[in-house]
PDB file of C-alpha atoms in Angstrom:
ATOM      1  CA  UNK E  30      16.476  23.199  29.485  1.00  0.00           C
ATOM      2  CA  UNK E  31      16.385  22.777  25.761  1.00  0.00           C
ATOM      3  CA  UNK E  32      13.174  21.728  24.239  1.00  0.00           C
ATOM      4  CA  UNK E  33      12.977  18.113  23.196  1.00  0.00           C
ATOM      5  CA  UNK E  34      12.421  17.642  19.466  1.00  0.00           C
ATOM      6  CA  UNK E  35      10.937  14.405  17.803  1.00  0.00           C
ATOM      7  CA  UNK E  36      14.168  13.694  16.234  1.00  0.00           C
ATOM      8  CA  UNK E  37      15.881  13.321  19.322  1.00  0.00           C
ATOM      9  CA  UNK E  38      13.665  10.505  19.999  1.00  0.00           C
ATOM     10  CA  UNK E  39      13.792   8.978  16.413  1.00  0.00           C
ATOM     11  CA  UNK E  40      17.581   8.680  17.185  1.00  0.00           C
ATOM     12  CA  UNK E  41      17.242   6.126  20.062  1.00  0.00           C
ATOM     13  CA  UNK E  42      19.100   3.138  19.289  1.00  0.00           C
ATOM     14  CA  UNK E  43      16.714   0.909  20.732  1.00  0.00           C
ATOM     15  CA  UNK E  44      13.931   1.942  18.379  1.00  0.00           C
ATOM     16  CA  UNK E  45      13.288   1.216  14.784  1.00  0.00           C
ATOM     17  CA  UNK E  46      11.713   4.005  12.957  1.00  0.00           C
ATOM     18  CA  UNK E  47       8.476   2.965  10.923  1.00  0.00           C
ATOM     19  CA  UNK E  48       7.270   6.438  10.172  1.00  0.00           C
ATOM     20  CA  UNK E  49       9.549   9.251  10.332  1.00  0.00           C
ATOM     21  CA  UNK E  50       7.641  12.643  10.285  1.00  0.00           C
ATOM     22  CA  UNK E  51       8.011  15.889  11.733  1.00  0.00           C
ATOM     23  CA  UNK E  52      11.359  15.450  13.078  1.00  0.00           C
ATOM     24  CA  UNK E  53      11.359  19.200  14.301  1.00  0.00           C
ATOM     25  CA  UNK E  54       8.270  18.919  16.159  1.00  0.00           C
ATOM     26  CA  UNK E  55       8.700  19.759  19.823  1.00  0.00           C
ATOM     27  CA  UNK E  56       7.433  16.893  22.139  1.00  0.00           C
ATOM     28  CA  UNK E  57       5.886  17.657  25.491  1.00  0.00           C
ATOM     29  CA  UNK E  58       5.493  14.480  27.483  1.00  0.00           C
ATOM     30  CA  UNK E  59       5.774  10.919  27.618  1.00  0.00           C
ATOM     31  CA  UNK E  60       2.276   9.092  27.900  1.00  0.00           C
ATOM     32  CA  UNK E  61       2.003   5.298  28.528  1.00  0.00           C
ATOM     33  CA  UNK E  62      -1.357   3.692  28.128  1.00  0.00           C
ATOM     34  CA  UNK E  63      -3.032   0.723  26.189  1.00  0.00           C
ATOM     35  CA  UNK E  64      -6.658   1.537  26.774  1.00  0.00           C
ATOM     36  CA  UNK E  65      -7.626   3.723  23.728  1.00  0.00           C
ATOM     37  CA  UNK E  66     -10.722   5.543  25.517  1.00  0.00           C
ATOM     38  CA  UNK E  67      -8.500   6.478  28.286  1.00  0.00           C
ATOM     39  CA  UNK E  68      -5.676   7.456  25.889  1.00  0.00           C
ATOM     40  CA  UNK E  69      -7.964   9.742  23.966  1.00  0.00           C
ATOM     41  CA  UNK E  70      -9.041  11.806  27.044  1.00  0.00           C
ATOM     42  CA  UNK E  71      -5.824  11.793  28.720  1.00  0.00           C
ATOM     43  CA  UNK E  72      -2.871  11.761  26.214  1.00  0.00           C
ATOM     44  CA  UNK E  73      -1.473  15.322  26.205  1.00  0.00           C
ATOM     45  CA  UNK E  74      -1.140  17.166  22.640  1.00  0.00           C
ATOM     46  CA  UNK E  75       2.398  16.737  21.398  1.00  0.00           C
ATOM     47  CA  UNK E  76       3.152  13.644  23.619  1.00  0.00           C
ATOM     48  CA  UNK E  77       5.211  10.584  22.929  1.00  0.00           C
ATOM     49  CA  UNK E  78       2.591   7.872  23.470  1.00  0.00           C
ATOM     50  CA  UNK E  79       4.111   4.412  24.258  1.00  0.00           C
ATOM     51  CA  UNK E  80       1.712   1.559  24.021  1.00  0.00           C
ATOM     52  CA  UNK E  81       1.257  -2.084  22.973  1.00  0.00           C
ATOM     53  CA  UNK E  82      -1.897  -1.703  21.236  1.00  0.00           C
ATOM     54  CA  UNK E  83      -1.188  -1.706  17.662  1.00  0.00           C
ATOM     55  CA  UNK E  84      -4.154  -1.476  15.385  1.00  0.00           C
ATOM     56  CA  UNK E  85      -5.522   1.034  12.994  1.00  0.00           C
ATOM     57  CA  UNK E  86      -7.712   2.825  15.898  1.00  0.00           C
ATOM     58  CA  UNK E  87      -4.426   3.434  17.496  1.00  0.00           C
ATOM     59  CA  UNK E  88      -3.433   6.025  15.046  1.00  0.00           C
ATOM     60  CA  UNK E  89      -7.146   7.523  14.996  1.00  0.00           C
ATOM     61  CA  UNK E  90      -6.560   8.002  18.479  1.00  0.00           C
ATOM     62  CA  UNK E  91      -3.107   9.400  18.284  1.00  0.00           C
ATOM     63  CA  UNK E  92      -4.295  11.681  15.486  1.00  0.00           C
ATOM     64  CA  UNK E  93      -7.355  12.941  17.558  1.00  0.00           C
ATOM     65  CA  UNK E  94      -5.354  13.710  20.603  1.00  0.00           C
ATOM     66  CA  UNK E  95      -2.690  15.271  18.578  1.00  0.00           C
ATOM     67  CA  UNK E  96       0.194  13.158  19.603  1.00  0.00           C
ATOM     68  CA  UNK E  97       3.474  13.579  18.134  1.00  0.00           C
ATOM     69  CA  UNK E  98       4.746  10.212  18.114  1.00  0.00           C
ATOM     70  CA  UNK E  99       3.512   6.466  18.641  1.00  0.00           C
ATOM     71  CA  UNK E 100       6.004   4.098  20.171  1.00  0.00           C
ATOM     72  CA  UNK E 101       5.121   0.538  19.908  1.00  0.00           C
ATOM     73  CA  UNK E 102       6.669  -1.368  22.529  1.00  0.00           C
ATOM     74  CA  UNK E 103       7.368  -5.434  23.097  1.00  0.00           C
ATOM     75  CA  UNK E 104       7.947  -5.810  19.355  1.00  0.00           C
ATOM     76  CA  UNK E 105       4.411  -4.692  18.373  1.00  0.00           C
ATOM     77  CA  UNK E 106       3.893  -3.224  14.800  1.00  0.00           C
ATOM     78  CA  UNK E 107       1.287  -1.669  12.635  1.00  0.00           C
ATOM     79  CA  UNK E 108      -0.019  -2.781   9.012  1.00  0.00           C
ATOM     80  CA  UNK E 109       1.293  -0.995   5.966  1.00  0.00           C
ATOM     81  CA  UNK E 110      -1.786   0.951   5.470  1.00  0.00           C
ATOM     82  CA  UNK E 111      -1.888   2.311   8.666  1.00  0.00           C
ATOM     83  CA  UNK E 112       1.912   3.205   8.651  1.00  0.00           C
ATOM     84  CA  UNK E 113       1.061   4.888   5.434  1.00  0.00           C
ATOM     85  CA  UNK E 114      -1.678   6.961   6.927  1.00  0.00           C
ATOM     86  CA  UNK E 115       0.537   7.981   9.837  1.00  0.00           C
ATOM     87  CA  UNK E 116       2.953   9.472   7.406  1.00  0.00           C
ATOM     88  CA  UNK E 117       0.051  11.426   5.791  1.00  0.00           C
ATOM     89  CA  UNK E 118      -0.935  12.801   9.158  1.00  0.00           C
ATOM     90  CA  UNK E 119       2.506  13.438  10.079  1.00  0.00           C
ATOM     91  CA  UNK E 120       2.601  11.337  13.099  1.00  0.00           C
ATOM     92  CA  UNK E 121       5.997   9.438  13.878  1.00  0.00           C
ATOM     93  CA  UNK E 122       5.707   5.738  14.475  1.00  0.00           C
ATOM     94  CA  UNK E 123       8.460   3.831  16.455  1.00  0.00           C
ATOM     95  CA  UNK E 124       8.624   0.180  17.388  1.00  0.00           C
ATOM     96  CA  UNK E 125      10.967  -1.547  19.849  1.00  0.00           C
ATOM     97  CA  UNK E 126      11.485  -4.827  21.485  1.00  0.00           C
ATOM     98  CA  UNK E 127      11.601  -3.336  24.960  1.00  0.00           C
ATOM     99  CA  UNK E 128       8.616  -3.119  27.448  1.00  0.00           C
ATOM    100  CA  UNK E 129       6.700  -0.303  27.977  1.00  0.00           C
ATOM    101  CA  UNK E 130       8.401   1.062  31.078  1.00  0.00           C
ATOM    102  CA  UNK E 131      12.069   0.232  29.878  1.00  0.00           C
ATOM    103  CA  UNK E 132      11.492   2.432  26.530  1.00  0.00           C
ATOM    104  CA  UNK E 133       9.625   5.331  28.603  1.00  0.00           C
ATOM    105  CA  UNK E 134      12.629   5.441  30.800  1.00  0.00           C
ATOM    106  CA  UNK E 135      15.022   5.454  27.927  1.00  0.00           C
ATOM    107  CA  UNK E 136      13.037   8.371  26.441  1.00  0.00           C
ATOM    108  CA  UNK E 137      12.960  10.128  29.773  1.00  0.00           C
ATOM    109  CA  UNK E 138      16.652   9.548  30.353  1.00  0.00           C
ATOM    110  CA  UNK E 139      17.405  10.610  26.617  1.00  0.00           C
ATOM    111  CA  UNK E 140      15.288  13.750  26.292  1.00  0.00           C
ATOM    112  CA  UNK E 141      14.540  14.774  29.960  1.00  0.00           C
ATOM    113  CA  UNK E 142      11.018  14.551  29.206  1.00  0.00           C
TER     114      UNK E 142
ATOM    115  CA  UNK C  25     -19.764  33.476   9.563  1.00  0.00           C
ATOM    116  CA  UNK C  26     -23.435  33.573   8.503  1.00  0.00           C
ATOM    117  CA  UNK C  27     -25.321  30.582   7.832  1.00  0.00           C
ATOM    118  CA  UNK C  28     -24.368  27.227   9.784  1.00  0.00           C
ATOM    119  CA  UNK C  29     -22.444  24.523   7.967  1.00  0.00           C
ATOM    120  CA  UNK C  30     -23.875  21.027   7.936  1.00  0.00           C
ATOM    121  CA  UNK C  31     -22.138  18.029   7.244  1.00  0.00           C
ATOM    122  CA  UNK C  32     -23.540  14.477   7.310  1.00  0.00           C
ATOM    123  CA  UNK C  33     -21.566  11.153   7.757  1.00  0.00           C
ATOM    124  CA  UNK C  34     -22.753   7.275   7.388  1.00  0.00           C
ATOM    125  CA  UNK C  35     -21.096   5.200   9.918  1.00  0.00           C
ATOM    126  CA  UNK C  36     -20.376   1.967   8.411  1.00  0.00           C
ATOM    127  CA  UNK C  37     -21.401  -0.658  11.248  1.00  0.00           C
ATOM    128  CA  UNK C  38     -19.224  -3.492   9.506  1.00  0.00           C
ATOM    129  CA  UNK C  39     -15.846  -2.031   9.738  1.00  0.00           C
ATOM    130  CA  UNK C  40     -14.481  -1.491  12.925  1.00  0.00           C
ATOM    131  CA  UNK C  41     -11.209  -0.315  11.847  1.00  0.00           C
ATOM    132  CA  UNK C  42     -12.615   2.601   9.674  1.00  0.00           C
ATOM    133  CA  UNK C  43     -14.332   3.843  12.853  1.00  0.00           C
ATOM    134  CA  UNK C  44     -12.784   7.523  13.379  1.00  0.00           C
ATOM    135  CA  UNK C  45     -12.780   8.472   9.751  1.00  0.00           C
ATOM    136  CA  UNK C  46     -15.896  10.937  10.144  1.00  0.00           C
ATOM    137  CA  UNK C  47     -14.242  12.463  13.468  1.00  0.00           C
ATOM    138  CA  UNK C  48     -11.017  12.880  11.646  1.00  0.00           C
ATOM    139  CA  UNK C  49     -12.700  14.469   8.744  1.00  0.00           C
ATOM    140  CA  UNK C  50     -14.624  16.819  11.261  1.00  0.00           C
ATOM    141  CA  UNK C  51     -11.449  17.690  12.883  1.00  0.00           C
ATOM    142  CA  UNK C  52      -9.842  18.826   9.492  1.00  0.00           C
ATOM    143  CA  UNK C  53     -12.797  20.877   8.549  1.00  0.00           C
ATOM    144  CA  UNK C  54     -12.732  22.692  11.974  1.00  0.00           C
ATOM    145  CA  UNK C  55      -9.189  23.158  11.690  1.00  0.00           C
ATOM    146  CA  UNK C  56      -9.361  24.822   8.335  1.00  0.00           C
ATOM    147  CA  UNK C  57     -12.198  27.019   9.637  1.00  0.00           C
ATOM    148  CA  UNK C  58      -9.825  28.233  12.395  1.00  0.00           C
ATOM    149  CA  UNK C  59     -11.975  27.128  15.219  1.00  0.00           C
ATOM    150  CA  UNK C  60      -9.848  27.123  18.457  1.00  0.00           C
ATOM    151  CA  UNK C  61      -8.014  24.173  19.272  1.00  0.00           C
ATOM    152  CA  UNK C  62      -9.570  23.197  22.514  1.00  0.00           C
ATOM    153  CA  UNK C  63     -12.897  23.164  21.115  1.00  0.00           C
ATOM    154  CA  UNK C  64     -11.631  20.810  18.036  1.00  0.00           C
ATOM    155  CA  UNK C  65     -10.189  18.502  20.350  1.00  0.00           C
ATOM    156  CA  UNK C  66     -13.288  18.114  22.649  1.00  0.00           C
ATOM    157  CA  UNK C  67     -15.534  17.812  19.447  1.00  0.00           C
ATOM    158  CA  UNK C  68     -13.160  15.244  17.860  1.00  0.00           C
ATOM    159  CA  UNK C  69     -12.980  13.057  20.922  1.00  0.00           C
ATOM    160  CA  UNK C  70     -16.662  13.136  21.782  1.00  0.00           C
ATOM    161  CA  UNK C  71     -17.554  12.220  18.279  1.00  0.00           C
ATOM    162  CA  UNK C  72     -14.967   9.469  17.710  1.00  0.00           C
ATOM    163  CA  UNK C  73     -16.433   7.968  21.257  1.00  0.00           C
ATOM    164  CA  UNK C  74     -19.861   8.183  19.642  1.00  0.00           C
ATOM    165  CA  UNK C  75     -18.777   6.586  16.252  1.00  0.00           C
ATOM    166  CA  UNK C  76     -16.989   3.793  18.358  1.00  0.00           C
ATOM    167  CA  UNK C  77     -20.430   3.190  20.096  1.00  0.00           C
ATOM    168  CA  UNK C  78     -22.383   3.083  17.166  1.00  0.00           C
ATOM    169  CA  UNK C  79     -20.157   0.458  15.553  1.00  0.00           C
ATOM    170  CA  UNK C  80     -19.768  -1.517  18.434  1.00  0.00           C
ATOM    171  CA  UNK C  81     -23.566  -1.528  19.519  1.00  0.00           C
ATOM    172  CA  UNK C  82     -25.731  -0.356  16.852  1.00  0.00           C
ATOM    173  CA  UNK C  83     -24.455  -1.484  13.395  1.00  0.00           C
ATOM    174  CA  UNK C  84     -23.615   2.266  12.373  1.00  0.00           C
ATOM    175  CA  UNK C  85     -25.927   4.938  11.750  1.00  0.00           C
ATOM    176  CA  UNK C  86     -25.913   8.665  10.933  1.00  0.00           C
ATOM    177  CA  UNK C  87     -23.791  11.689  12.234  1.00  0.00           C
ATOM    178  CA  UNK C  88     -24.874  15.173  11.309  1.00  0.00           C
ATOM    179  CA  UNK C  89     -22.626  17.805  12.399  1.00  0.00           C
ATOM    180  CA  UNK C  90     -23.725  21.470  12.430  1.00  0.00           C
ATOM    181  CA  UNK C  91     -21.327  24.262  12.841  1.00  0.00           C
ATOM    182  CA  UNK C  92     -22.637  27.797  13.836  1.00  0.00           C
ATOM    183  CA  UNK C  93     -21.223  30.810  15.304  1.00  0.00           C
ATOM    184  CA  UNK C  94     -21.697  29.913  18.642  1.00  0.00           C
ATOM    185  CA  UNK C  95     -21.603  26.055  18.943  1.00  0.00           C
ATOM    186  CA  UNK C  96     -20.706  22.644  17.137  1.00  0.00           C
ATOM    187  CA  UNK C  97     -23.688  20.546  17.393  1.00  0.00           C
ATOM    188  CA  UNK C  98     -23.248  16.779  16.825  1.00  0.00           C
ATOM    189  CA  UNK C  99     -26.521  14.547  16.208  1.00  0.00           C
ATOM    190  CA  UNK C 100     -25.457  10.750  16.322  1.00  0.00           C
ATOM    191  CA  UNK C 101     -28.590   8.674  15.314  1.00  0.00           C
ATOM    192  CA  UNK C 102     -28.697   4.911  15.081  1.00  0.00           C
ATOM    193  CA  UNK C 103     -31.193   2.190  14.648  1.00  0.00           C
ATOM    194  CA  UNK C 104     -29.740  -0.130  17.282  1.00  0.00           C
ATOM    195  CA  UNK C 105     -31.073  -1.883  20.333  1.00  0.00           C
ATOM    196  CA  UNK C 106     -31.383   1.134  22.412  1.00  0.00           C
ATOM    197  CA  UNK C 107     -30.100   1.692  25.810  1.00  0.00           C
ATOM    198  CA  UNK C 108     -32.095   0.043  28.593  1.00  0.00           C
ATOM    199  CA  UNK C 109     -30.668   1.802  31.766  1.00  0.00           C
ATOM    200  CA  UNK C 110     -28.893   5.202  30.913  1.00  0.00           C
ATOM    201  CA  UNK C 111     -27.824   5.849  34.545  1.00  0.00           C
ATOM    202  CA  UNK C 112     -25.847   2.694  34.393  1.00  0.00           C
ATOM    203  CA  UNK C 113     -24.244   3.466  31.061  1.00  0.00           C
ATOM    204  CA  UNK C 114     -23.149   6.579  32.208  1.00  0.00           C
ATOM    205  CA  UNK C 115     -21.219   5.113  34.860  1.00  0.00           C
ATOM    206  CA  UNK C 116     -17.305   4.734  34.061  1.00  0.00           C
ATOM    207  CA  UNK C 117     -16.459   1.193  33.797  1.00  0.00           C
ATOM    208  CA  UNK C 118     -19.938   0.034  32.696  1.00  0.00           C
ATOM    209  CA  UNK C 119     -19.412  -1.763  29.419  1.00  0.00           C
ATOM    210  CA  UNK C 120     -21.461  -4.204  27.495  1.00  0.00           C
ATOM    211  CA  UNK C 121     -18.924  -4.537  24.623  1.00  0.00           C
ATOM    212  CA  UNK C 122     -17.765  -7.902  23.370  1.00  0.00           C
ATOM    213  CA  UNK C 123     -14.476  -9.412  24.062  1.00  0.00           C
ATOM    214  CA  UNK C 124     -13.081  -8.913  20.763  1.00  0.00           C
ATOM    215  CA  UNK C 125     -13.840  -5.422  20.887  1.00  0.00           C
ATOM    216  CA  UNK C 126     -12.175  -5.125  24.302  1.00  0.00           C
ATOM    217  CA  UNK C 127      -9.228  -6.777  22.848  1.00  0.00           C
ATOM    218  CA  UNK C 128      -8.816  -3.776  20.346  1.00  0.00           C
ATOM    219  CA  UNK C 129      -8.471  -1.278  23.360  1.00  0.00           C
ATOM    220  CA  UNK C 130     -12.225  -0.346  23.555  1.00  0.00           C
ATOM    221  CA  UNK C 131     -15.052  -1.437  25.592  1.00  0.00           C
ATOM    222  CA  UNK C 132     -13.693   0.076  29.063  1.00  0.00           C
ATOM    223  CA  UNK C 133     -16.844   1.645  29.781  1.00  0.00           C
ATOM    224  CA  UNK C 134     -15.677   5.090  28.839  1.00  0.00           C
ATOM    225  CA  UNK C 135     -17.389   6.162  25.819  1.00  0.00           C
ATOM    226  CA  UNK C 136     -20.406   7.836  27.236  1.00  0.00           C
ATOM    227  CA  UNK C 137     -18.704   9.288  30.331  1.00  0.00           C
ATOM    228  CA  UNK C 138     -15.939  10.576  27.841  1.00  0.00           C
ATOM    229  CA  UNK C 139     -18.880  12.070  25.593  1.00  0.00           C
ATOM    230  CA  UNK C 140     -20.419  13.886  28.478  1.00  0.00           C
ATOM    231  CA  UNK C 141     -17.205  15.145  29.895  1.00  0.00           C
ATOM    232  CA  UNK C 142     -15.736  16.731  26.552  1.00  0.00           C
ATOM    233  CA  UNK C 143     -19.076  18.364  25.652  1.00  0.00           C
ATOM    234  CA  UNK C 144     -20.945  21.224  27.139  1.00  0.00           C
ATOM    235  CA  UNK C 145     -24.557  19.729  26.432  1.00  0.00           C
ATOM    236  CA  UNK C 146     -25.441  16.005  25.954  1.00  0.00           C
ATOM    237  CA  UNK C 147     -28.912  14.722  25.538  1.00  0.00           C
ATOM    238  CA  UNK C 148     -29.743  11.057  25.061  1.00  0.00           C
ATOM    239  CA  UNK C 149     -32.945   9.762  23.105  1.00  0.00           C
ATOM    240  CA  UNK C 150     -33.456   6.145  23.148  1.00  0.00           C
ATOM    241  CA  UNK C 151     -36.064   3.605  22.617  1.00  0.00           C
ATOM    242  CA  UNK C 152     -35.557   0.087  23.127  1.00  0.00           C
ATOM    243  CA  UNK C 153     -35.702  -2.060  19.896  1.00  0.00           C
ATOM    244  CA  UNK C 154     -35.934   1.190  17.799  1.00  0.00           C
ATOM    245  CA  UNK C 155     -32.502   2.989  18.388  1.00  0.00           C
ATOM    246  CA  UNK C 156     -30.796   5.929  19.985  1.00  0.00           C
ATOM    247  CA  UNK C 157     -30.055   9.613  18.986  1.00  0.00           C
ATOM    248  CA  UNK C 158     -27.353  11.439  20.890  1.00  0.00           C
ATOM    249  CA  UNK C 159     -27.042  15.089  20.616  1.00  0.00           C
ATOM    250  CA  UNK C 160     -24.049  16.843  22.014  1.00  0.00           C
ATOM    251  CA  UNK C 161     -22.990  20.652  21.730  1.00  0.00           C
ATOM    252  CA  UNK C 162     -19.552  22.041  22.160  1.00  0.00           C
ATOM    253  CA  UNK C 163     -19.777  25.815  22.840  1.00  0.00           C
ATOM    254  CA  UNK C 164     -17.542  28.248  20.674  1.00  0.00           C
ATOM    255  CA  UNK C 165     -16.407  31.582  22.206  1.00  0.00           C
ATOM    256  CA  UNK C 166     -18.020  34.346  20.314  1.00  0.00           C
ATOM    257  CA  UNK C 167     -14.439  35.145  18.752  1.00  0.00           C
ATOM    258  CA  UNK C 168     -14.120  31.364  17.912  1.00  0.00           C
ATOM    259  CA  UNK C 169     -15.026  31.591  14.035  1.00  0.00           C
TER     260      UNK C 169
END
């Protein structure tokens, strides 16, 4: 199977791209979790992390866990400063109106993750 | 490498959203030093949990990171209230964090257990009313640096 790249996910019609970074980075897995302590210890490196937790600590956790991309579900967003920082750190950020499960399923079906 | 590298960080107890800056900085330094990525991840996670704890419970403090040939040592010192029951505090799911902290995705009672899980040694020295010092070590393989 072809490796899934971040750009395949950035192109999903249900998602709005807030930060486009590292489109050629290979993504490994989909990971869904809102508790940051659990996300930090369990999120696999290179994952697409789906969450409704949209604050600056979300980015810190994504960065420390080496996630490739944050997908904010349920219309959640991040403030401008945090988005700028995500760009600096090379972490893509997407936003969608869909619930966590639905968007995770979309990504799964689109990418085979 | 010869002499150990020593870095000190002041952790601001006021600003919860800034927690994580010190661990990010350590992570980047370790990357530049070519430390193996598993050791970097362990160090970054353990230190971030420690930073969060210092902000939530102790109004900040100081973190000293010592990078030597064989280990990364983190010393987290605060002047907070101390930990009355360490055994309880080490249980997953036990938390004394405030509701507003929980609403940000923390306070799940995973901090200290994660710190233990991601380090090779961890020691807690705490005095009620005076503060807590936690020393954590992540071993590096002899070819790590």
